[in-house]
Coordinates of C-alpha atoms in Angstrom, one line a residue:
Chain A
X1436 CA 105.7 91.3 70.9
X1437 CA 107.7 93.4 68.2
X1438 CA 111.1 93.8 69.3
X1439 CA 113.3 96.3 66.6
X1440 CA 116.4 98.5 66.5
X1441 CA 115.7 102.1 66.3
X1442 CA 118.4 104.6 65.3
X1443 CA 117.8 108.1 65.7
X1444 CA 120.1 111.1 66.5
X1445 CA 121.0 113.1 69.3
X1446 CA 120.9 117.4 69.0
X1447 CA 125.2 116.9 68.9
X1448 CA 124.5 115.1 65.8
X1449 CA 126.1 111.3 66.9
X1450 CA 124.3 108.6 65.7
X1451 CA 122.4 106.4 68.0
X1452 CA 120.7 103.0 68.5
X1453 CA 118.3 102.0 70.5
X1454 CA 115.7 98.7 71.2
X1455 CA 111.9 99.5 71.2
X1456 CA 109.5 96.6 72.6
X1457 CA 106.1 97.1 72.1
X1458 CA 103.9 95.3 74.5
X1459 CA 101.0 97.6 73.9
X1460 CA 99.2 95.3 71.6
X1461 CA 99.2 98.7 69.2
X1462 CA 96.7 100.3 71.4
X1463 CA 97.2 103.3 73.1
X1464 CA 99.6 102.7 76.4
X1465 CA 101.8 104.3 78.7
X1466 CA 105.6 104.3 78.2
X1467 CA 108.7 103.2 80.0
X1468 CA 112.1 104.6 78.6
X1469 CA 115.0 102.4 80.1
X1470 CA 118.6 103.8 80.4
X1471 CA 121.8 101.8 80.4
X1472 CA 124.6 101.2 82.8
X1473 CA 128.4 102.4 82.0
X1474 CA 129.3 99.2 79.6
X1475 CA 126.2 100.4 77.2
X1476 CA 123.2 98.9 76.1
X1477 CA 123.8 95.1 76.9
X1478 CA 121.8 92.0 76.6
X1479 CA 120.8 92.1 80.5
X1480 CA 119.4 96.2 79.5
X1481 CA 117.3 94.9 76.7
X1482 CA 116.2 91.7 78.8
X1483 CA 114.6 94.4 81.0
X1484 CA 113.5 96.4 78.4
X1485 CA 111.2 93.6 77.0
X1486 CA 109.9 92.7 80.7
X1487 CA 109.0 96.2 81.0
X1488 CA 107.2 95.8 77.5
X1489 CA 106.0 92.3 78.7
X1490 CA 104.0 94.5 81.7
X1491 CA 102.1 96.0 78.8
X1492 CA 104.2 99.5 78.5
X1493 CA 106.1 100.4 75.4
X1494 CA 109.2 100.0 76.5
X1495 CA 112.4 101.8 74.9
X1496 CA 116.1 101.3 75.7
X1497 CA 117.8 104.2 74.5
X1498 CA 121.4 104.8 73.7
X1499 CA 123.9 107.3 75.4
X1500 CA 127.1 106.4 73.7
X1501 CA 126.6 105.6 69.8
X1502 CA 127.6 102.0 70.8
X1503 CA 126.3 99.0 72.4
X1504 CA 128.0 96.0 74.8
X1505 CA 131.3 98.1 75.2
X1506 CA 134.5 96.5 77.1
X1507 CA 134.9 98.1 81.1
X1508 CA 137.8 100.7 80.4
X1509 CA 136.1 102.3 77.4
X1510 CA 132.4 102.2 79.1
X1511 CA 134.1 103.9 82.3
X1512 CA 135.5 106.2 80.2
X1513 CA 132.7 107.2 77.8
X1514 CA 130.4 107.8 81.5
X1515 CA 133.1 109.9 82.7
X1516 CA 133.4 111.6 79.4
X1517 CA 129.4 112.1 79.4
X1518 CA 128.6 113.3 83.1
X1519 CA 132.2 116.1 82.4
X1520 CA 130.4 117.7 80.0
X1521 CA 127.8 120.3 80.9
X1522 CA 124.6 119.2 80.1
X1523 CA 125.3 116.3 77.7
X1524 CA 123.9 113.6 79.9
X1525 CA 120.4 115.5 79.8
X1526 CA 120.8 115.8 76.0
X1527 CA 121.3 112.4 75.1
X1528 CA 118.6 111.2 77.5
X1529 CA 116.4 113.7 75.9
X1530 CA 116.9 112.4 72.4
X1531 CA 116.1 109.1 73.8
X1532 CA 112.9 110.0 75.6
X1533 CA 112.0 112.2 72.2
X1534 CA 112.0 108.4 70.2
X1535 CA 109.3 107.5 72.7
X1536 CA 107.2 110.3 73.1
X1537 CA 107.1 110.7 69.2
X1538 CA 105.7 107.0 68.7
X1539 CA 101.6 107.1 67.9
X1540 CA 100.2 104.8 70.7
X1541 CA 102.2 106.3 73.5
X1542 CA 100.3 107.9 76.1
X1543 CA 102.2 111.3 76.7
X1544 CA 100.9 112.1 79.4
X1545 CA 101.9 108.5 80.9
X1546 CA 105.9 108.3 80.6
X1547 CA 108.6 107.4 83.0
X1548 CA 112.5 107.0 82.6
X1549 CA 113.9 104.3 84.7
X1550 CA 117.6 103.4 85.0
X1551 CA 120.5 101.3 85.9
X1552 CA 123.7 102.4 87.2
X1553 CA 124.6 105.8 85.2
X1554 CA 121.6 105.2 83.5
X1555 CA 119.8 105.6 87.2
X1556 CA 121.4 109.4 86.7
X1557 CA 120.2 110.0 83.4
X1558 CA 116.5 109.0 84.5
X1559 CA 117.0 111.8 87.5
X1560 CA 118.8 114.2 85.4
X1561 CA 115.3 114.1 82.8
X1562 CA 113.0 115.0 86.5
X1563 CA 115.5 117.9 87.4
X1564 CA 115.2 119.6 83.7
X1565 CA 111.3 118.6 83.9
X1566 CA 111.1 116.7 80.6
X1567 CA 108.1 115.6 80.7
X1568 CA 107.8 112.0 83.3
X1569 CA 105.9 111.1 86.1
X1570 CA 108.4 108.7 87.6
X1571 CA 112.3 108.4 87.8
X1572 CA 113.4 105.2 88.9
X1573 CA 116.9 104.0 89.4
X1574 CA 118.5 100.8 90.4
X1575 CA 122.3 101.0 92.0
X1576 CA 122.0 104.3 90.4
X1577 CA 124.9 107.1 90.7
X1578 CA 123.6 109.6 92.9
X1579 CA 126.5 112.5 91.7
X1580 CA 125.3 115.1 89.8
X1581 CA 126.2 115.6 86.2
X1582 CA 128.0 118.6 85.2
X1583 CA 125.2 120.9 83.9
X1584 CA 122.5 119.4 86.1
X1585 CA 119.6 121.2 86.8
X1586 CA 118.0 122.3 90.0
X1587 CA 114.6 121.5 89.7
X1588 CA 111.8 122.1 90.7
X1589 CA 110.8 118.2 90.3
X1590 CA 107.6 117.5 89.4
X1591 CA 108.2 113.5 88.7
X1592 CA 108.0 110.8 91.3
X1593 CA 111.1 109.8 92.4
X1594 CA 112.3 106.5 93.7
X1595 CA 116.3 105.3 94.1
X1596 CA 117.0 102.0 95.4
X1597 CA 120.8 101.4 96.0
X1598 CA 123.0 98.9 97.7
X1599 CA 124.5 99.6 101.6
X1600 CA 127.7 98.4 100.3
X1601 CA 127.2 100.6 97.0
X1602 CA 131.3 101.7 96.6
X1603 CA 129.6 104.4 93.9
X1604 CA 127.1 105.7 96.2
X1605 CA 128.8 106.5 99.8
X1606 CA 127.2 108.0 102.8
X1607 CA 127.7 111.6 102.3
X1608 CA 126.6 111.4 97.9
X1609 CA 123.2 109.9 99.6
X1610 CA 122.7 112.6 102.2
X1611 CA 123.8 115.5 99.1
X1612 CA 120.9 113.4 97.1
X1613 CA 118.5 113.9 99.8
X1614 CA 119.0 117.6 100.0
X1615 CA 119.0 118.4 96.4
X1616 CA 115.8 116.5 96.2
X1617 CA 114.1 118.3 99.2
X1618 CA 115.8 121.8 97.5
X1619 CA 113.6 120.7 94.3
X1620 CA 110.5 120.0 96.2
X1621 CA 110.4 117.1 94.7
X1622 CA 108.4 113.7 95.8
X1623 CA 111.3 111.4 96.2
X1624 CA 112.4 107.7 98.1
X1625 CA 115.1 106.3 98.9
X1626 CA 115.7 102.5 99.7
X1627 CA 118.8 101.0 100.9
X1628 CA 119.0 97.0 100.6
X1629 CA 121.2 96.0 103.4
X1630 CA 124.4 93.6 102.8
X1631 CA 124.0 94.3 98.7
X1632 CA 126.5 95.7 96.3
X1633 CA 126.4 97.8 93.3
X1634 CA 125.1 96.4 90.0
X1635 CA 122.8 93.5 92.2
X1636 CA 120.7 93.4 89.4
X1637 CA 122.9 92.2 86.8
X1638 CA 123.7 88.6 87.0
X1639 CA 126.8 89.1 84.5
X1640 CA 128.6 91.5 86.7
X1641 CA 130.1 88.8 89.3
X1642 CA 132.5 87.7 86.6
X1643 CA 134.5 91.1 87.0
X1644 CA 135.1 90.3 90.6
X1645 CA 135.2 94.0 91.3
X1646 CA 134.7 94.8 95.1
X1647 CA 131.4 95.9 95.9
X1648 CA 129.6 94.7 92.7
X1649 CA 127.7 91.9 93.0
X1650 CA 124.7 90.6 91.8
X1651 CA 121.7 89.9 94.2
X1652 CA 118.7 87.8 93.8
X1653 CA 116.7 89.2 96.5
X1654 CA 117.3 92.7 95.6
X1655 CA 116.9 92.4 92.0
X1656 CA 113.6 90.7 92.8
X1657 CA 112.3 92.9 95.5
X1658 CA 113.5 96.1 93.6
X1659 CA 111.8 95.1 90.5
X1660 CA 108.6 94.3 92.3
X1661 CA 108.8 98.3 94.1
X1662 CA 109.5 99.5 90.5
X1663 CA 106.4 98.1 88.8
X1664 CA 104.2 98.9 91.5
X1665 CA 105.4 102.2 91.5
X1666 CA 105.1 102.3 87.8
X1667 CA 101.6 100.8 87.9
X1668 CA 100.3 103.6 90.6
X1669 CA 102.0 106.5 88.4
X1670 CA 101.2 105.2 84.7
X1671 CA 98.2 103.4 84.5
X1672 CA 95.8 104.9 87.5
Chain B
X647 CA 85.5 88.5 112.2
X648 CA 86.4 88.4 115.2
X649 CA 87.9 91.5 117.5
X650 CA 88.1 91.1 121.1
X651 CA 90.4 92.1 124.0
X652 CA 92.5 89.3 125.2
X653 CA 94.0 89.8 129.3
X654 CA 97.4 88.4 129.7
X655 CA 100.3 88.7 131.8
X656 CA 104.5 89.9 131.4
X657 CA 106.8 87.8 133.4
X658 CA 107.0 91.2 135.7
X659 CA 103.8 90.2 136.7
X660 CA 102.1 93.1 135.0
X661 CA 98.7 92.9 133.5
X662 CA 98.3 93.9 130.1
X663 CA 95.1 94.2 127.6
X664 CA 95.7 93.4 124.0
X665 CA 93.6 93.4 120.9
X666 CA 92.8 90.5 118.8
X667 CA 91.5 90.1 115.5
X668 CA 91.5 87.1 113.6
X669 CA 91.0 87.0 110.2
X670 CA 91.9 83.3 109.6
X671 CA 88.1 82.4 109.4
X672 CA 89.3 79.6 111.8
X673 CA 91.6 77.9 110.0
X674 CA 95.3 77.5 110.4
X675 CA 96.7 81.1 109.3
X676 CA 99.8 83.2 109.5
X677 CA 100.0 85.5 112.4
X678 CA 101.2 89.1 112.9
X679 CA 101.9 90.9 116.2
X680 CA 101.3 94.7 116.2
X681 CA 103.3 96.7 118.5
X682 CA 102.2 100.7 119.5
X683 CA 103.5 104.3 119.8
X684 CA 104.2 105.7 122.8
X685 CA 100.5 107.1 123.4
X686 CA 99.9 103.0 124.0
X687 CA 97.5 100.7 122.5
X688 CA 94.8 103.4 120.7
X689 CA 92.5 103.4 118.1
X690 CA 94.6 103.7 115.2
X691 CA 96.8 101.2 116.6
X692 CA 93.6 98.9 116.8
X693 CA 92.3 99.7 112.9
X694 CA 95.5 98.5 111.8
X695 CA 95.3 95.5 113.6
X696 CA 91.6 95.0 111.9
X697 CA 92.7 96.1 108.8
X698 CA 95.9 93.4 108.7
X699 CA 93.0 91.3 110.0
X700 CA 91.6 91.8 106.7
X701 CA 94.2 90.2 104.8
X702 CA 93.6 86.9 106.3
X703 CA 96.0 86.9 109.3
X704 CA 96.0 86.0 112.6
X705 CA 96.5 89.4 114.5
X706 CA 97.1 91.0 117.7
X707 CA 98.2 94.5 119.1
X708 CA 99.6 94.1 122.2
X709 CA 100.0 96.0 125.1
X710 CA 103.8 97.2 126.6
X711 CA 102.2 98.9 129.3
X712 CA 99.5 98.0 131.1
X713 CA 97.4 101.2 130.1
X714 CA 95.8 102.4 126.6
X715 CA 95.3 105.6 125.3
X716 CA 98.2 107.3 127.5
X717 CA 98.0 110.9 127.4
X718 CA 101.1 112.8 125.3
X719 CA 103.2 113.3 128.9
X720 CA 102.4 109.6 130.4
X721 CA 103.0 107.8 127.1
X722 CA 106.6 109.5 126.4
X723 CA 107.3 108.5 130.4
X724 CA 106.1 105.1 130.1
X725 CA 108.3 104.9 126.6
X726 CA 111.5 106.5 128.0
X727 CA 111.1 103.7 131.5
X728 CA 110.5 100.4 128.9
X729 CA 113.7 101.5 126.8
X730 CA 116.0 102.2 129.9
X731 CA 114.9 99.0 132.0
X732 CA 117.5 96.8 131.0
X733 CA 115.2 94.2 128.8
X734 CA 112.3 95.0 129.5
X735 CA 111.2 96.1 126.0
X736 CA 112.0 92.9 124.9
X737 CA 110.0 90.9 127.9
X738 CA 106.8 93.0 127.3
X739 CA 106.8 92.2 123.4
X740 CA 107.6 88.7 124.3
X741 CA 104.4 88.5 126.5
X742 CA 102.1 89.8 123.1
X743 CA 103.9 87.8 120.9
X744 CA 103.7 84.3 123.1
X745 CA 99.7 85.1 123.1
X746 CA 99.6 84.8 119.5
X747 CA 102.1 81.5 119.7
X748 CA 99.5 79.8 121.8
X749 CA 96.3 80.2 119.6
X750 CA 95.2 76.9 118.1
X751 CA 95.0 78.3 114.5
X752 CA 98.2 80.4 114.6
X753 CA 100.9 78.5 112.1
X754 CA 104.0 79.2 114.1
X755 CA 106.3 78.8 111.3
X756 CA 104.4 82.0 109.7
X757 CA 104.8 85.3 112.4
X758 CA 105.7 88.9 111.8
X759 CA 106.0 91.6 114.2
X760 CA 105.1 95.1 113.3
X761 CA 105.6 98.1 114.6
X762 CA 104.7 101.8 115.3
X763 CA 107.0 104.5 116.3
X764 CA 107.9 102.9 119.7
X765 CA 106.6 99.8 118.1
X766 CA 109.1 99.3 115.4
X767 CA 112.0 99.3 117.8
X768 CA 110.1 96.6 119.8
X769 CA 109.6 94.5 116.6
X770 CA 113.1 95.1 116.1
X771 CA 114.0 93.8 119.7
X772 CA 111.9 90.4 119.2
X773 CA 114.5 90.1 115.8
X774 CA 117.6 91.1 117.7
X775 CA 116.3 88.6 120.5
X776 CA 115.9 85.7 117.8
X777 CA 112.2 85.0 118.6
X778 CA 110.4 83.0 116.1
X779 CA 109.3 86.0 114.2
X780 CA 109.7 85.8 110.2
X781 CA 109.8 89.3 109.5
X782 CA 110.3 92.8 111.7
X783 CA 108.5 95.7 110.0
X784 CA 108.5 99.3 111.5
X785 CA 106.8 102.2 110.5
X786 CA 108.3 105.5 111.4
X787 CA 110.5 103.1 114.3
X788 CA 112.4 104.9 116.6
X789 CA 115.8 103.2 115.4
X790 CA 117.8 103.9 119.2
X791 CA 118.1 100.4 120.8
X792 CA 117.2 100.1 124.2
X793 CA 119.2 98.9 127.0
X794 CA 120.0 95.4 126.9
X795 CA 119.7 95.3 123.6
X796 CA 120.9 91.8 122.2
X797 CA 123.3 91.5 119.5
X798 CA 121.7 89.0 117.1
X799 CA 122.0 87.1 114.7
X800 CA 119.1 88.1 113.2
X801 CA 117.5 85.5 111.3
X802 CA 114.0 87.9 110.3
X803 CA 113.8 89.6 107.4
X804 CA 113.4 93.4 108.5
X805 CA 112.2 96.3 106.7
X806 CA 112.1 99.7 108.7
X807 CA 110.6 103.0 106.9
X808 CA 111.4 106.3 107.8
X809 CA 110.8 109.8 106.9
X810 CA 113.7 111.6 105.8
X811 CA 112.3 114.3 108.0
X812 CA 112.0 112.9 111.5
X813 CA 113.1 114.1 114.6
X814 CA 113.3 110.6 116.0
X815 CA 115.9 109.3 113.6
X816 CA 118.6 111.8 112.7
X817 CA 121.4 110.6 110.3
X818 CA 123.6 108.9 113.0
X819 CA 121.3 106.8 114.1
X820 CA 120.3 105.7 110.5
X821 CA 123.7 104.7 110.0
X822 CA 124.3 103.0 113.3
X823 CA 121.1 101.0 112.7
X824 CA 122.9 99.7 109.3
X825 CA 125.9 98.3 111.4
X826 CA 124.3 97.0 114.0
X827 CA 122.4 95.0 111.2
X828 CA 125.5 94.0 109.1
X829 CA 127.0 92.7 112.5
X830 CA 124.4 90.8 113.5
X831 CA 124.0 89.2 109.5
X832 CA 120.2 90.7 108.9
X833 CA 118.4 90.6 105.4
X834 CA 117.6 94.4 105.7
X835 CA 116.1 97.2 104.2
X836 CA 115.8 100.9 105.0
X837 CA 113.0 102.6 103.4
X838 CA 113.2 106.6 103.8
X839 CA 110.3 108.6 102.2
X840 CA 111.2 112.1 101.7
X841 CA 109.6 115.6 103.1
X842 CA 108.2 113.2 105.3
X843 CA 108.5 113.0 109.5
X844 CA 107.5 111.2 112.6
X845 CA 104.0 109.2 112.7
X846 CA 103.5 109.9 108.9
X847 CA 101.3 107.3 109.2
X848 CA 98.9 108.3 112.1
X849 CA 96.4 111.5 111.0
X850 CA 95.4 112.3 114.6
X851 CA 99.2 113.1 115.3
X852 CA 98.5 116.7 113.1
X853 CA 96.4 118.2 115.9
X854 CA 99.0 117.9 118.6
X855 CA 101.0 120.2 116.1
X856 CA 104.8 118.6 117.1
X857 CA 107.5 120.0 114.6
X858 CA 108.4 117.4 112.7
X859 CA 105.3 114.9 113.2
X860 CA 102.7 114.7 110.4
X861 CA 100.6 112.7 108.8
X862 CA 101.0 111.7 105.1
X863 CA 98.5 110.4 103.1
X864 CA 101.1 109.4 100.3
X865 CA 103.8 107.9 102.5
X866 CA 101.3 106.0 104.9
X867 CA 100.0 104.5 101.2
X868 CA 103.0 103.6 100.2
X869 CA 104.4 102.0 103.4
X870 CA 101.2 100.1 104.0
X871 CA 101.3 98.2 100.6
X872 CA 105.6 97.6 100.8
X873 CA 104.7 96.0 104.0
X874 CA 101.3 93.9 102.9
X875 CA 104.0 92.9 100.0
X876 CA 107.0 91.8 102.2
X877 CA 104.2 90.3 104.6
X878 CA 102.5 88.1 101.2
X879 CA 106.4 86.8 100.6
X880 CA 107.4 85.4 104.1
X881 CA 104.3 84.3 105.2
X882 CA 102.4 83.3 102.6
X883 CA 104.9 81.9 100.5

C-alpha cells in the first residue's frame, strides 16, 4: 500500500500536511477522509488512516492546524482558536476533503469524513454545509457547534458514538445535538458506550491521566466495527 | 428446521404457550430467548424468532401471559399488571428462559435474551436478576423498571436501542436507565436512532396510527444487524 505526505493549502492560505493511503490497488474506489483530534495529526490518526485504507478505501488524513503531533496546551489552544472563528473549522475541513475528491481513482460520488475528538466536529460540520459525503462519523467526538456552523439541511448519514462519562460531551450538548440534527432533517445515530471515557480509542491517552479520558478496548473495537459497517452499507452498496 | 409450540408452566401456576425454533440442526448450539410487546406473543414476534433461527441458534419466544395476539386494550392491561406485580416480570421470563435451559442441545454457557418493546425490559429484568443470560438486547425496550426490580450486578453485556422519538422513553428515563447500569457495573450500550419512535421495528404497528409509533425500514435494518453482531461476539466467540 502507498503511504505519502501530501501538502496542500487551505483558502486562508496556511500551509498544510496531510497522509494519503491508498488501498485502492489504483482502481477506482470509494474514499474515507479522517480528521484528527486536538494534539494534531498523530501516529495513532495515521494508524487509522491506513486501516481505513487497509479496508480497500483511499483513505486521507487531513491537516487542521499546519502542524502535526503538537504538545496538550498548544493542541487545546489551536482547537479553541479553530472552532472561535466563524467558519474556519468548515474551511480547513474543506481543503482537506478537496485533496481527496481531486485524486483520479476516487469515486465522488462515494466519500465520507470520519473523525476523532474535534476531528468528530469537523466530519459533522462538512454534513451541515452539504459538502459533498454520504456519512459523518465520529468517535468521542465534540458535539458543540463551531462558530459559523451551518444549519443544514443534512443530506449525509450520520453516526456519533461517544463515551457516558465523556467530560466534553455532557447531557444537555447531547440533547442540543439531537435537536439540531432533527432541525436539519438529517439521518442521524447516536450511541453511548456505558462506563467509557473520552478519547477510548486512543491507547496513548492514559499517560495524561486526565479525568474522564481513557482508553477502551471494547469500545474502540465495537465502535470501529459500527464504523466500517456503516461505511461498507453507505460506500460500497 | 424445526418450529413448534412448546406448553410450559410459571411458578404462579400459569400456563403459557411459547414458540420454538431451533436452528442448531441438532447439535449443541447457542440459544436465544425472545421476549414480546405488549400485544403478546404474535406473528412478528414469531418471524423473528425463525429468522434468529436462521442464524444457527437455539430459539424460543416465550409467553409472559398466557394469551397471544392480545387485542391493543388487553395487551396494554396485561403489560401494566406484569410490571406492577412485584416480580412477576422477572418470574414469567424466568419460566421461557428455563425452557430453553433444559433442551439437550442448548449450550448453557451461550444464552441471550432479547426483547421487544415490553420485551426489552423483560430481557433487561433476567440481567438485573443475574440469570445465566450472556447478553440482554432490546429493541425499542420500554426502559421503566418494574416493581421489584433487582439491583444487579449485572454480569450480561446489554445493548438497548431506541428511537429518539418515542413516547415510551422520554429523556429522564434514558438517563435513569444509565445509572441504574453504572450502579449495578453493566458493560452497556445505548443505541438511539433518530426521527425514529416506538415499535420501529414492527410494520403492522403503522395501521393502528399511534403518534409516535412507526415502523422504519432503516432503523429495524440497522438494529437487526448491531444485534446479529453483538449476538456473533458473545455467543459464538
Amino acid at each position: 500500500m502507498r503511504v505519502e505526505q501530501v501538502r496542500y493549502q487551505s483558502d486562508d492560505g496556511l500551509d498544510l500536511v496531510g497522509v494519503l493511503a491508498d488501498g485502492s490497488g489504483g482502481s477506482r474506489a470509494p474514499a474515507i477522509l479522517v480528521a484528527h483530534e486536538a494534539p494534531g495529526l498523530t501516529e495513532h490518526i495515521k494508524n487509522r488512516t491506513i486501516a481505513f485504507a487497509e479496508q480497500g478505501y483511499v483513505a486521507f488524513a487531513l491537516d487542521l492546524f499546519g502542524a502535526h503531533d503538537l504538545g496538550l496546551e498548544e493542541g487545546r489552544a489551536q482547537a479553541t482558536a479553530i472552532v472561535q472563528t466563524p467558519g474556519l473549522l468548515y474551511r480547513r475541513a474543506r481543503a482537506g476533503l478537496d485533496v481527496l475528491l481531486r485524486l483520479e481513482n476516487v469515486d465522488r460520488e462515494a466519500v465520507a469524513a470520519v473523525g476523532f475528538c474535534l476531528g468528530g466536529a469537523t466530519a459533522l460540520e462538512l454534513a451541515r454545509h452539504n459538502a459533498p459525503i454520504k456519512a459523518a462519523i465520529g468517535f468521542h467526538p465534540g458535539l458543540k457547534r463551531p462558530a459559523g456552523s451551518s444549519d443544514g439541511p443534512i443530506t449525509a448519514r450520520i453516526l456519533m458514538m461517544i463515551g457516558d462519562l465523556d467530560p466534553i460531551v455532557p447531557q444537555e450538548d447531547r440533547i442540543a445535538f439531537a435537536q439540531s440534527m432533527n432541525a436539519a432533517g438529517a439521518d442521524w445515530e447516536l450511541h453511548v458506550f456505558g462506563g467509557v471515557g473520552h478519547s477510548y480509542t486512543n491507547p496513548d491517552v492514559d499517560r495524561f491521566n486526565f479525568n474522564g479520558f481513557r482508553y477502551n478496548k471494547d469500545a474502540d473495537r465495537r465502535s470501529w466495527a459500527m464504523a466500517l459497517a456503516l461505511l461498507r452499507d453507505e460506500l460500497k452498496a
